[in-house]
mmCIF file of C-alpha atoms in Angstrom:
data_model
loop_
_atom_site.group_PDB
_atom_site.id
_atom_site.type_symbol
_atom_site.label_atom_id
_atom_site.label_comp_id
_atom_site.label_asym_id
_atom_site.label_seq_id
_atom_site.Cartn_x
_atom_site.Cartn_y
_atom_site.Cartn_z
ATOM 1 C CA UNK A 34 35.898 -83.941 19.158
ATOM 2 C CA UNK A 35 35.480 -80.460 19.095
ATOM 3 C CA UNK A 36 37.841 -78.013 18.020
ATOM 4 C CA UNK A 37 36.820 -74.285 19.758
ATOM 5 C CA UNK A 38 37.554 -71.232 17.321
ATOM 6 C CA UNK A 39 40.542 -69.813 18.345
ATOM 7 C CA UNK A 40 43.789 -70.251 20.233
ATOM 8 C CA UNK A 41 44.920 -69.860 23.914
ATOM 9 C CA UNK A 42 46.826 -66.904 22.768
ATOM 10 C CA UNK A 43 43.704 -65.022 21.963
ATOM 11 C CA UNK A 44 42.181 -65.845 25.060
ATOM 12 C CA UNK A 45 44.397 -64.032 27.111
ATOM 13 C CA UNK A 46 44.664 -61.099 24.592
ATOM 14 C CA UNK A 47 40.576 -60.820 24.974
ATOM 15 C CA UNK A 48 40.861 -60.918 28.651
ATOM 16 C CA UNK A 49 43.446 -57.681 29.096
ATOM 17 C CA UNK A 50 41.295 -56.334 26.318
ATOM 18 C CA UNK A 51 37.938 -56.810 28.615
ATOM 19 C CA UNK A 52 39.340 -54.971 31.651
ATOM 20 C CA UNK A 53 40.158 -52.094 30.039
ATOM 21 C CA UNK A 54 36.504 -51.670 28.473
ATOM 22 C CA UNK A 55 33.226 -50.055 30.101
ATOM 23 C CA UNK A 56 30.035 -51.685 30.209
ATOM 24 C CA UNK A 57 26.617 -50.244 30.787
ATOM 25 C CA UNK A 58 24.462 -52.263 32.798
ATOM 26 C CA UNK A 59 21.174 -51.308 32.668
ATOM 27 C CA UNK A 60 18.021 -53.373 34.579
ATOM 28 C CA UNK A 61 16.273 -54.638 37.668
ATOM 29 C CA UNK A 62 18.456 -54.753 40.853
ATOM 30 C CA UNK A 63 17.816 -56.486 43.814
ATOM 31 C CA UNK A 64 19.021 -57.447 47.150
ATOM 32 C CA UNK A 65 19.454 -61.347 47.512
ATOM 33 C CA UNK A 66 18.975 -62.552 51.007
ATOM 34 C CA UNK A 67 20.695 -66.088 52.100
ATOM 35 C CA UNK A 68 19.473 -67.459 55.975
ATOM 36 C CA UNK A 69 21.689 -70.260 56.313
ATOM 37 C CA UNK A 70 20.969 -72.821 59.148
ATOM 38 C CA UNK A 71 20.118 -76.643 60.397
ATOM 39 C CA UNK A 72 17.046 -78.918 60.092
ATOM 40 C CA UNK A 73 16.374 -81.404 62.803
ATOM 41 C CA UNK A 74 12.485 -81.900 63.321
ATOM 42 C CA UNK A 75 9.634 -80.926 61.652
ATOM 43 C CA UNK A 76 7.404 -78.211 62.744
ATOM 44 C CA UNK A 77 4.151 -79.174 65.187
ATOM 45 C CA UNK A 78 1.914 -76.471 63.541
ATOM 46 C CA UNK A 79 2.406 -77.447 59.782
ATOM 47 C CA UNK A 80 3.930 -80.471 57.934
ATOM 48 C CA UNK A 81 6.924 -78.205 57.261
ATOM 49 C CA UNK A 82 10.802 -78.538 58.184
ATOM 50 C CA UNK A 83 11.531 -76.354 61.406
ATOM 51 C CA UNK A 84 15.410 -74.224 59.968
ATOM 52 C CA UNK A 85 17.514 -72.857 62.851
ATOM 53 C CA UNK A 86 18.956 -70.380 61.192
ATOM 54 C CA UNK A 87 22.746 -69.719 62.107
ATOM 55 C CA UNK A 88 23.754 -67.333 59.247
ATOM 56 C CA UNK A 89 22.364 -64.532 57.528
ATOM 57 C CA UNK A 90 23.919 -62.776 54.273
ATOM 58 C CA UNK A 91 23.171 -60.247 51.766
ATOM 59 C CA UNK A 92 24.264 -60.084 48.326
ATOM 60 C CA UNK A 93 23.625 -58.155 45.083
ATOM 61 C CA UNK A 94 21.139 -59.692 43.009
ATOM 62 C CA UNK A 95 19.249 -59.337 39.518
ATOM 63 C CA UNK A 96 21.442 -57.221 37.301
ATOM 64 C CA UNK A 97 23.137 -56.100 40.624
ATOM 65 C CA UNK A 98 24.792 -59.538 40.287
ATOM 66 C CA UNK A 99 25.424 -59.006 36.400
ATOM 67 C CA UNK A 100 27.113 -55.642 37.383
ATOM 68 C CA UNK A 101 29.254 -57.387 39.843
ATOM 69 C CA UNK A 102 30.055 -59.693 37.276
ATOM 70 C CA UNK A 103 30.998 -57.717 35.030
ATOM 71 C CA UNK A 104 33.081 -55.711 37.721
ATOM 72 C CA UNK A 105 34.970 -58.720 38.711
ATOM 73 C CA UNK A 106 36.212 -59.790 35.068
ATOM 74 C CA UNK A 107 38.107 -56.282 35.648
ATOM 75 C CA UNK A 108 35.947 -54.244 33.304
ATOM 76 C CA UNK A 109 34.306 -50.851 34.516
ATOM 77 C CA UNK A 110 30.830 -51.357 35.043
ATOM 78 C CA UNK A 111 28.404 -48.641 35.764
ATOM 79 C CA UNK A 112 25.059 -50.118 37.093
ATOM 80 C CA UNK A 113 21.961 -47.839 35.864
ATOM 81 C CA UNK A 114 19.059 -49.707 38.351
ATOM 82 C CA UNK A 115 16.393 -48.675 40.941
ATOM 83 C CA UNK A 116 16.023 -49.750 44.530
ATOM 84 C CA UNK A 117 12.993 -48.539 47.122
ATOM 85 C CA UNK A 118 14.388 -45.748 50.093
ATOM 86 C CA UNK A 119 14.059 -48.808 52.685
ATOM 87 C CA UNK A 120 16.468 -50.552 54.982
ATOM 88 C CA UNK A 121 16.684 -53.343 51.821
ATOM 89 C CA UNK A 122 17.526 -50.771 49.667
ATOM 90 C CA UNK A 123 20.253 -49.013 51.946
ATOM 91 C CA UNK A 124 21.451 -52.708 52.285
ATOM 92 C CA UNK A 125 21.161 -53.315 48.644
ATOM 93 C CA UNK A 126 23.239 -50.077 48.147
ATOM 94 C CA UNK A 127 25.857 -51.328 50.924
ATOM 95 C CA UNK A 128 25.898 -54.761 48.865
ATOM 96 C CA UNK A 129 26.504 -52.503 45.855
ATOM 97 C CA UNK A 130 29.514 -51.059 47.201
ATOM 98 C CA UNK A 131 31.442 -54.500 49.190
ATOM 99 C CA UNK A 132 30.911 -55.840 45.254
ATOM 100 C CA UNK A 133 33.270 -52.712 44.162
ATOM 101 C CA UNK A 134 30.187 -51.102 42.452
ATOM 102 C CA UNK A 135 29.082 -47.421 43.044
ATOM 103 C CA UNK A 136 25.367 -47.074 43.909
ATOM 104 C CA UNK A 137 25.402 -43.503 42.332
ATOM 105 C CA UNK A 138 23.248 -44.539 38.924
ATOM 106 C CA UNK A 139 20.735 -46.245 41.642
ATOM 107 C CA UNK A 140 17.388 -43.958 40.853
ATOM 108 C CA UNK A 141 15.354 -44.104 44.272
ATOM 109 C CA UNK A 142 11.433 -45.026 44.890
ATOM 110 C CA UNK A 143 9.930 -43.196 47.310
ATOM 111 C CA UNK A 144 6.529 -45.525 45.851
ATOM 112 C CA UNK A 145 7.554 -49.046 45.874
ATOM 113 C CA UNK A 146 10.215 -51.530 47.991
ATOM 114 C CA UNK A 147 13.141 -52.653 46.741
ATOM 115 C CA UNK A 148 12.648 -55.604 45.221
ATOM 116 C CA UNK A 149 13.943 -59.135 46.987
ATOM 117 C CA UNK A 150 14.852 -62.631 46.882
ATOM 118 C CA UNK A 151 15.113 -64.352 50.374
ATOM 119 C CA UNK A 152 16.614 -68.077 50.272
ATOM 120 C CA UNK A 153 16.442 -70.398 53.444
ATOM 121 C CA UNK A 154 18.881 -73.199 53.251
ATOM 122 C CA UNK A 155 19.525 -75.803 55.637
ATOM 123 C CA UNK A 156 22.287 -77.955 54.870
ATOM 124 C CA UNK A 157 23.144 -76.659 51.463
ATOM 125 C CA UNK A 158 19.056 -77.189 50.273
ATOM 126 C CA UNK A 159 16.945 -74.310 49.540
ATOM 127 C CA UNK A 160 14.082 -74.869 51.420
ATOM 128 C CA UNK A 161 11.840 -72.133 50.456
ATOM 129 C CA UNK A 162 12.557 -68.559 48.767
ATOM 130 C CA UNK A 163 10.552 -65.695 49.715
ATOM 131 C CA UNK A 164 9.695 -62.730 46.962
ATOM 132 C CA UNK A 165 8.939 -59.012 48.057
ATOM 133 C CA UNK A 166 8.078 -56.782 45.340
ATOM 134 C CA UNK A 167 6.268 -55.014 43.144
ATOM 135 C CA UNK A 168 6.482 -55.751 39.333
ATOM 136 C CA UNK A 169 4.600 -53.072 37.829
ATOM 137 C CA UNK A 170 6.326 -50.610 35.125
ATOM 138 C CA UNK A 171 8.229 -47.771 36.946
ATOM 139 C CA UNK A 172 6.138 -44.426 37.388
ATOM 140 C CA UNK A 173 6.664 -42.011 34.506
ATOM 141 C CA UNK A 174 8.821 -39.822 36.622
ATOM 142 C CA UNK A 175 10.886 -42.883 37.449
ATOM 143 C CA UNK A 176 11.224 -44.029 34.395
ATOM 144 C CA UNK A 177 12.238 -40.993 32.852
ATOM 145 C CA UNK A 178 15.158 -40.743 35.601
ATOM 146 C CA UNK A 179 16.028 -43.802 35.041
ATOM 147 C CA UNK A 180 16.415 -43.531 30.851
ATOM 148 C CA UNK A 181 18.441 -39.814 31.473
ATOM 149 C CA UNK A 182 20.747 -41.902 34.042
ATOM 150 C CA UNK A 183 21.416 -44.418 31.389
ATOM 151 C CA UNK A 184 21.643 -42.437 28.257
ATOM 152 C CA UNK A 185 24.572 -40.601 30.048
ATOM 153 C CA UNK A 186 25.983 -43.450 31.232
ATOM 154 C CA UNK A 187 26.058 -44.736 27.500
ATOM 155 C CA UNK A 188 28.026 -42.006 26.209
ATOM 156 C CA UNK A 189 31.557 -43.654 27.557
ATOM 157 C CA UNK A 190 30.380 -47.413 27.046
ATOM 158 C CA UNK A 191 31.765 -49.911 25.214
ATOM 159 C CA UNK A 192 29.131 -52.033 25.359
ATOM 160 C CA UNK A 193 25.183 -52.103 26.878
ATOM 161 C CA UNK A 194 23.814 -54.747 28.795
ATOM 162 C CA UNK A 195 20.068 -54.703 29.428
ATOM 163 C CA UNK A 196 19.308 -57.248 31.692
ATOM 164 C CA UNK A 197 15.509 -57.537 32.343
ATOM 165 C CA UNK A 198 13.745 -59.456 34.894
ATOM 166 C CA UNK A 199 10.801 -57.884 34.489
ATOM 167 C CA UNK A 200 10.501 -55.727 37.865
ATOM 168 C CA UNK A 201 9.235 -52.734 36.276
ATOM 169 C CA UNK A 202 12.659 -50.963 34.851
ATOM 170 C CA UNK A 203 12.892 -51.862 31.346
ATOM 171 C CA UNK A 204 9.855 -51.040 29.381
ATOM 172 C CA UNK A 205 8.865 -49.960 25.929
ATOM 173 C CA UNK A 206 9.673 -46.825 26.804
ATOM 174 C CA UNK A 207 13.359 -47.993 27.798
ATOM 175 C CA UNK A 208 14.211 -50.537 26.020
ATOM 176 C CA UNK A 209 13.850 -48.754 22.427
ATOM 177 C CA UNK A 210 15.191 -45.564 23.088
ATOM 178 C CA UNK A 211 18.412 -47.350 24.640
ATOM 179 C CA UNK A 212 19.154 -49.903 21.631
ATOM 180 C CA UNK A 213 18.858 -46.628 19.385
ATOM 181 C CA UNK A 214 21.575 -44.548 21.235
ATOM 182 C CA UNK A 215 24.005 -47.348 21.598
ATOM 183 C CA UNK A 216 23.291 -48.286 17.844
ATOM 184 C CA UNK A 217 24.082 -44.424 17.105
ATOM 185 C CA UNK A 218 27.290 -44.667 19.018
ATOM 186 C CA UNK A 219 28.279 -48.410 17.385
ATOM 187 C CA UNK A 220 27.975 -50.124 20.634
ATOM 188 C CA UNK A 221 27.106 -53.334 21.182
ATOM 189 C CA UNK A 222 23.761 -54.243 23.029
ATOM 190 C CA UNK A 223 23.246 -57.898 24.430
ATOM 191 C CA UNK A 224 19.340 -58.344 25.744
ATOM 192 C CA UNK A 225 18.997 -60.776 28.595
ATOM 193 C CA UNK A 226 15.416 -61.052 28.401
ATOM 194 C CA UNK A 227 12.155 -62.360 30.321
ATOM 195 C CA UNK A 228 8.632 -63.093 29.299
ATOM 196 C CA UNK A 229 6.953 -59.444 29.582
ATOM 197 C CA UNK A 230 8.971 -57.714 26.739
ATOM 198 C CA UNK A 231 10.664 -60.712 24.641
ATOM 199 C CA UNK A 232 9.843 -59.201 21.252
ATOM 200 C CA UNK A 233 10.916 -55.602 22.142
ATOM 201 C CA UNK A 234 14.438 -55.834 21.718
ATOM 202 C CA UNK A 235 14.723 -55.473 18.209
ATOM 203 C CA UNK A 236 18.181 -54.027 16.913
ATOM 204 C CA UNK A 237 19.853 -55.559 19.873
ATOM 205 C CA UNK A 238 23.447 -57.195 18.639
ATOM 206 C CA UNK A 239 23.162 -60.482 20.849
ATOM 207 C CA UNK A 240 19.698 -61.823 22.526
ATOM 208 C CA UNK A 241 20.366 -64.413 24.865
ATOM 209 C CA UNK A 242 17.310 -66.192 26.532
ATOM 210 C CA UNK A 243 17.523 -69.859 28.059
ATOM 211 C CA UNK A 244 15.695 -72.682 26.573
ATOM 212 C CA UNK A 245 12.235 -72.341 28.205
ATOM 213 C CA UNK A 246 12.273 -68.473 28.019
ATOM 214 C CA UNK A 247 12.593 -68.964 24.017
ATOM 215 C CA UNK A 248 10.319 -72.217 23.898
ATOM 216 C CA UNK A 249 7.610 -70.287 26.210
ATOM 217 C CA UNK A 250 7.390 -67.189 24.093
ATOM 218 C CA UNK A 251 7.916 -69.153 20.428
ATOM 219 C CA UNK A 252 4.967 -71.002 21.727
ATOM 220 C CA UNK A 253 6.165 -74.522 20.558
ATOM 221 C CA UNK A 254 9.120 -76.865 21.754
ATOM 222 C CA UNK A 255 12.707 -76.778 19.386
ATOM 223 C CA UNK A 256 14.532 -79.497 18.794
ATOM 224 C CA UNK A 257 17.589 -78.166 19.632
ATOM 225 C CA UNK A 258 19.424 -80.845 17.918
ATOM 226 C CA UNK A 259 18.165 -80.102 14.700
ATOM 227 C CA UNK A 260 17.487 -75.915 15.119
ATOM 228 C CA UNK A 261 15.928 -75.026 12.027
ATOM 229 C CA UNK A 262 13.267 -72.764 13.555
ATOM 230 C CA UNK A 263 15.532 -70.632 14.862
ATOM 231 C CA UNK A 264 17.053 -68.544 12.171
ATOM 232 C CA UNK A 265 13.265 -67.761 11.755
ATOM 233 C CA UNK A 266 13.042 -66.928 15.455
ATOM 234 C CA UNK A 267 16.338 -64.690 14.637
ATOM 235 C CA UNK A 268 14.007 -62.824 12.225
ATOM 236 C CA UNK A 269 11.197 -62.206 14.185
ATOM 237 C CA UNK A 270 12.973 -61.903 17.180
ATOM 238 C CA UNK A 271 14.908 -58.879 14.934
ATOM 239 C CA UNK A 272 18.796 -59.568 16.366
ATOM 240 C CA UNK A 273 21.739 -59.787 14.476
ATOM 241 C CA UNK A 274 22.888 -62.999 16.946
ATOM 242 C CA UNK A 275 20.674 -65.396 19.456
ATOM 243 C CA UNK A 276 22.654 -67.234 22.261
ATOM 244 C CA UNK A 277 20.241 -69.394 23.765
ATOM 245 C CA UNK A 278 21.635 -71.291 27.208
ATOM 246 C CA UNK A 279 20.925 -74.942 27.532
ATOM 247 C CA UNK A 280 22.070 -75.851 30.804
ATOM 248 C CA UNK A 281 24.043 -79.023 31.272
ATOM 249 C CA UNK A 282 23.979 -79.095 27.067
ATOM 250 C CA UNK A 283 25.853 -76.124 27.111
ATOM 251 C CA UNK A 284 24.760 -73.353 24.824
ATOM 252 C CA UNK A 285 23.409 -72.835 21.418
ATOM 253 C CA UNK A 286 24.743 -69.385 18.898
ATOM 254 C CA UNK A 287 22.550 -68.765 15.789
ATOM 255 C CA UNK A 288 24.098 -65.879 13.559
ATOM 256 C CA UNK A 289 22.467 -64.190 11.011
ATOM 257 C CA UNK A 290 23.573 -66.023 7.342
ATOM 258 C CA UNK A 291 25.875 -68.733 9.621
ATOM 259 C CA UNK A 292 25.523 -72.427 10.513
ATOM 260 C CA UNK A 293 24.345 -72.736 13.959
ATOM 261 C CA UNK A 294 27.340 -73.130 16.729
ATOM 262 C CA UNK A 295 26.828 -75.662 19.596
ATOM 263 C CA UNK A 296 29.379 -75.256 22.713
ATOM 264 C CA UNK A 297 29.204 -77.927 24.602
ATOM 265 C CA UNK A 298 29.271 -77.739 28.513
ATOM 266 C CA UNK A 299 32.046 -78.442 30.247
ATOM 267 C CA UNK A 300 31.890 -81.414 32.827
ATOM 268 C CA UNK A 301 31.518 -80.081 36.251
ATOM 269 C CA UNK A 302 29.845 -81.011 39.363
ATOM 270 C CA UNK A 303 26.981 -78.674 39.370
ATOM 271 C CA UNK A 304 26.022 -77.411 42.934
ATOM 272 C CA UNK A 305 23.570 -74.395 41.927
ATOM 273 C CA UNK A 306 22.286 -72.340 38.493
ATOM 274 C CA UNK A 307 20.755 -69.593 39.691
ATOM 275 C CA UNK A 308 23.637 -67.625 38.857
ATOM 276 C CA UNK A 309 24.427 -69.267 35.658
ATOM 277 C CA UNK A 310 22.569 -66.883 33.405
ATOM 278 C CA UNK A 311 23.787 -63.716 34.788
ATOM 279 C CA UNK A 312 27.627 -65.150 34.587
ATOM 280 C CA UNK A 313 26.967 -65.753 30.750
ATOM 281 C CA UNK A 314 25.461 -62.510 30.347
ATOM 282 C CA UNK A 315 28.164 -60.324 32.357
ATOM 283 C CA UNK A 316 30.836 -62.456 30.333
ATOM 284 C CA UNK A 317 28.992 -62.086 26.882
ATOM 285 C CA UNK A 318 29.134 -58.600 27.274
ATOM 286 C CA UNK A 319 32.358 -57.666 28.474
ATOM 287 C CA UNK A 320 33.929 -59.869 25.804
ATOM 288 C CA UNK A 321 32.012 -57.464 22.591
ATOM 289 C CA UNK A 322 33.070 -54.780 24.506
ATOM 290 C CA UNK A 323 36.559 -55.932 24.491
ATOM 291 C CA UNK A 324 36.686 -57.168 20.712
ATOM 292 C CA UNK A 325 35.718 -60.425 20.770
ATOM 293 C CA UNK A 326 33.293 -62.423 18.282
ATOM 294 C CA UNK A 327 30.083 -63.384 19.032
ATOM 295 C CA UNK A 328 31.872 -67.143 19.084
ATOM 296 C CA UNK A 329 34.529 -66.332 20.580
ATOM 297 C CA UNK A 330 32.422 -64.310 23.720
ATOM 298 C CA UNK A 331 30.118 -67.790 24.062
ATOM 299 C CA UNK A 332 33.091 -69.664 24.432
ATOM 300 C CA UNK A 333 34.612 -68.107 27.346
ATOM 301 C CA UNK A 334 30.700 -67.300 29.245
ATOM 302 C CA UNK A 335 30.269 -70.622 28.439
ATOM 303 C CA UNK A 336 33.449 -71.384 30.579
ATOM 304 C CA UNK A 337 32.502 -68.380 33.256
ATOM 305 C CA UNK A 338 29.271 -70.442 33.923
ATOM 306 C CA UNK A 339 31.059 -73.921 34.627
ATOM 307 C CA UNK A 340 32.922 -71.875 37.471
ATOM 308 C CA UNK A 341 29.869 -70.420 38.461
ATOM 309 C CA UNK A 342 27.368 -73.554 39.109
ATOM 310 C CA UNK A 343 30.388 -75.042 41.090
ATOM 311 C CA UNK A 344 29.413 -72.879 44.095
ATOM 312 C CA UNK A 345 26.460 -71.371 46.289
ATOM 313 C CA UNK A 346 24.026 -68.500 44.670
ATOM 314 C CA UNK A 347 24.847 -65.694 42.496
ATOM 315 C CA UNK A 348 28.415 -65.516 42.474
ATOM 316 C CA UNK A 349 31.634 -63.478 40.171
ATOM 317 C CA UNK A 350 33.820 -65.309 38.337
ATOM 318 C CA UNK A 351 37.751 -64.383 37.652
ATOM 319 C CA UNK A 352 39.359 -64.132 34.176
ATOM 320 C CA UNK A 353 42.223 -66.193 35.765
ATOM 321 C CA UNK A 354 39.416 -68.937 36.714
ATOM 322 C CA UNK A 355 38.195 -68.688 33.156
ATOM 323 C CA UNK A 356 41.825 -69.696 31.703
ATOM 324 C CA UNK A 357 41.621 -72.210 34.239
ATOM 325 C CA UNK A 358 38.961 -73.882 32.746
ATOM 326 C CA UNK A 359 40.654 -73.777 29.065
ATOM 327 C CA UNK A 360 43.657 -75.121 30.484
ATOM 328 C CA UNK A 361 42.263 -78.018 32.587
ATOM 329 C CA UNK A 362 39.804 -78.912 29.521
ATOM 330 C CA UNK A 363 41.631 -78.530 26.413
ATOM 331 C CA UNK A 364 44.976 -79.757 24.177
ATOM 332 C CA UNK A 365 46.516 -77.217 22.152
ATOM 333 C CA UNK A 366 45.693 -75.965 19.734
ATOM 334 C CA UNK A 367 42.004 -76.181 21.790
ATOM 335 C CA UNK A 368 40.846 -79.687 20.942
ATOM 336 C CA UNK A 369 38.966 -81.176 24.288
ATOM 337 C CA UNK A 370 40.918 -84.236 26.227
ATOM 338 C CA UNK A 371 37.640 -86.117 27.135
ATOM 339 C CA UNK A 372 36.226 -88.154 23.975
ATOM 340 C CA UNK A 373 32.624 -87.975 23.391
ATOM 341 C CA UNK A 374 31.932 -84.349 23.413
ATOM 342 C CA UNK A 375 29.736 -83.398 20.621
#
């Protein structure tokens, strides 16, 4: 069995610690659309389900969702993002706001929609999602807003997030200037990364891609049970840690000079992961920003993201749901009660 690194006592010293921190979130926002309805015959004009839709919502999405994250662990989070001057980006700004976010580090496009994700499910199955947006880098003058937003957000963070989905925000001409002011003000910086601009977060503390992100841009498969690629990956990749997520294997830390740590996933009946990632990344973050390890902040994401896949879309997690998990899964002094857990 495995023993995690450190005791229950800690754990509830890191969470006071993380809600009286600041994070800087800065990314690509967007406005998540859910229409919710019933399937009962199939359409007479294409081989295609016919959805009666009988609920619509709107939630934060994209590092909207990671700022809401982060918000809801209790930390201050100040959301440095860009959103079109349409009706989805009023509603995005609304959505902002019901999350307990401010929209007042939102730069507005007067050249391009705000980007979003539209999900019809019928009967708790996605049936099709729907994309509107434009992925091209930000305009210069955009751009430029957006890196004087975020540089002045940075000056009272305790950590920076940059959580790219490659919509156009984080660039070259970001990204780099960012990691150097936080570095110059001994913040952390965790890179959530996509394919576009994998290699451009060098000097970032903590890199955390999943599995195929890291296998698609290493060009080659890893055996993750035997990892020795990826200190070399570490290298290239130039991060002092890489946290790469694994889904139902849990997660995967590679330090700099340190023997790889596996955290195993905890057992849970999974009923959607497209939140996952941005749980592990809000929780990552707050937990440098509040002291923790680089361990010790995988650990409790890791447990953040067995909350998370328990329920519908992007959703927050609670630092009171995260001791839940601890409590439910381990003995003291933090060995797990199920046998057979690598």
């Amino acid at each position: 069995m495995t023993a995690i690194p450190f005791a229950r006592e800690r754990i509830v010293a890191l969470l006071d610690a993380m809600r009286g921190r600041r994070v800087a979130v800065v990314g690509d926002a967007m406005l998540d659309v859910y229409l919710l309805g019933d399937v009962d015959r199939i359409s007479p004009e294409a081989p295609v389900p016919v959805v009666h839709v009988t609920e619509r919502k709107t939630a934060v999405g994209g590092a909207a969702n990671v700022a809401a994250n982060v918000a809801a662990i209790g930390t201050e989070c100040r959301l440095v993002a860009a959103a079109g001057a349409d009706q989805r980006g009023q509603a995005l700004r609304e959505a902002l706001r019901a999350a307990g976010l401010g929209d007042g580090d939102l730069i507005t496009l007067t050249d391009r929609p705000t980007t979003s994700k539209t999900r019809v499910v019928a009967r708790g199955q996605q049936v099709v999602r729907i994309d509107e947006e434009i992925d091209s880098p930000l305009a210069r003058e955009a751009t430029d807003a957006v890196l004087a937003r975020a540089r002045k957000v940075l000056r009272k963070a305790d950590a920076l997030l940059l959580e790219d989905y490659n919509k156009g925000v984080l660039t070259s001409a970001t990204i780099a200037p960012l990691i150097e002011a936080a570095r110059e003000r001994n913040v952390p910086v965790v890179a959530d990364p996509k394919y576009h601009n994998f290699f451009a977060y060098g000097g970032a503390t903590l890199f955390k891609p999943n599995r195929r992100e890291l296998e698609g841009a290493l060009g080659a498969a890893v055996d993750f049970d035997h990892p020795d690629a990826l200190p070399e990956a570490l290298e290239r990749l130039d991060v002092t840690s890489l946290l790469v997520t694994l889904g139902d294997r849990g997660m995967l830390l590679v330090e700099r000079n340190g023997t790889p740590v596996h955290i195993p996933a905890v057992g849970r009946e999974i009923y959607d992961v497209s939140g996952a990632g941005d749980t592990v990344a809000a929780w990552v973050t707050a937990a440098l920003a509040g002291g923790a390890t680089t361990v010790e902040a995988a650990f409790l994401a890791n447990w953040a993201a067995s909350v998370g896949v328990t329920r519908l879309g992007a959703v927050t997690v609670t630092p009171t749901e995260v001791l839940e998990v601890y409590d439910g899964e381990y003995d003291q002094p933090g060995r797990w009660r199920r046998e057979g857990v690598l």
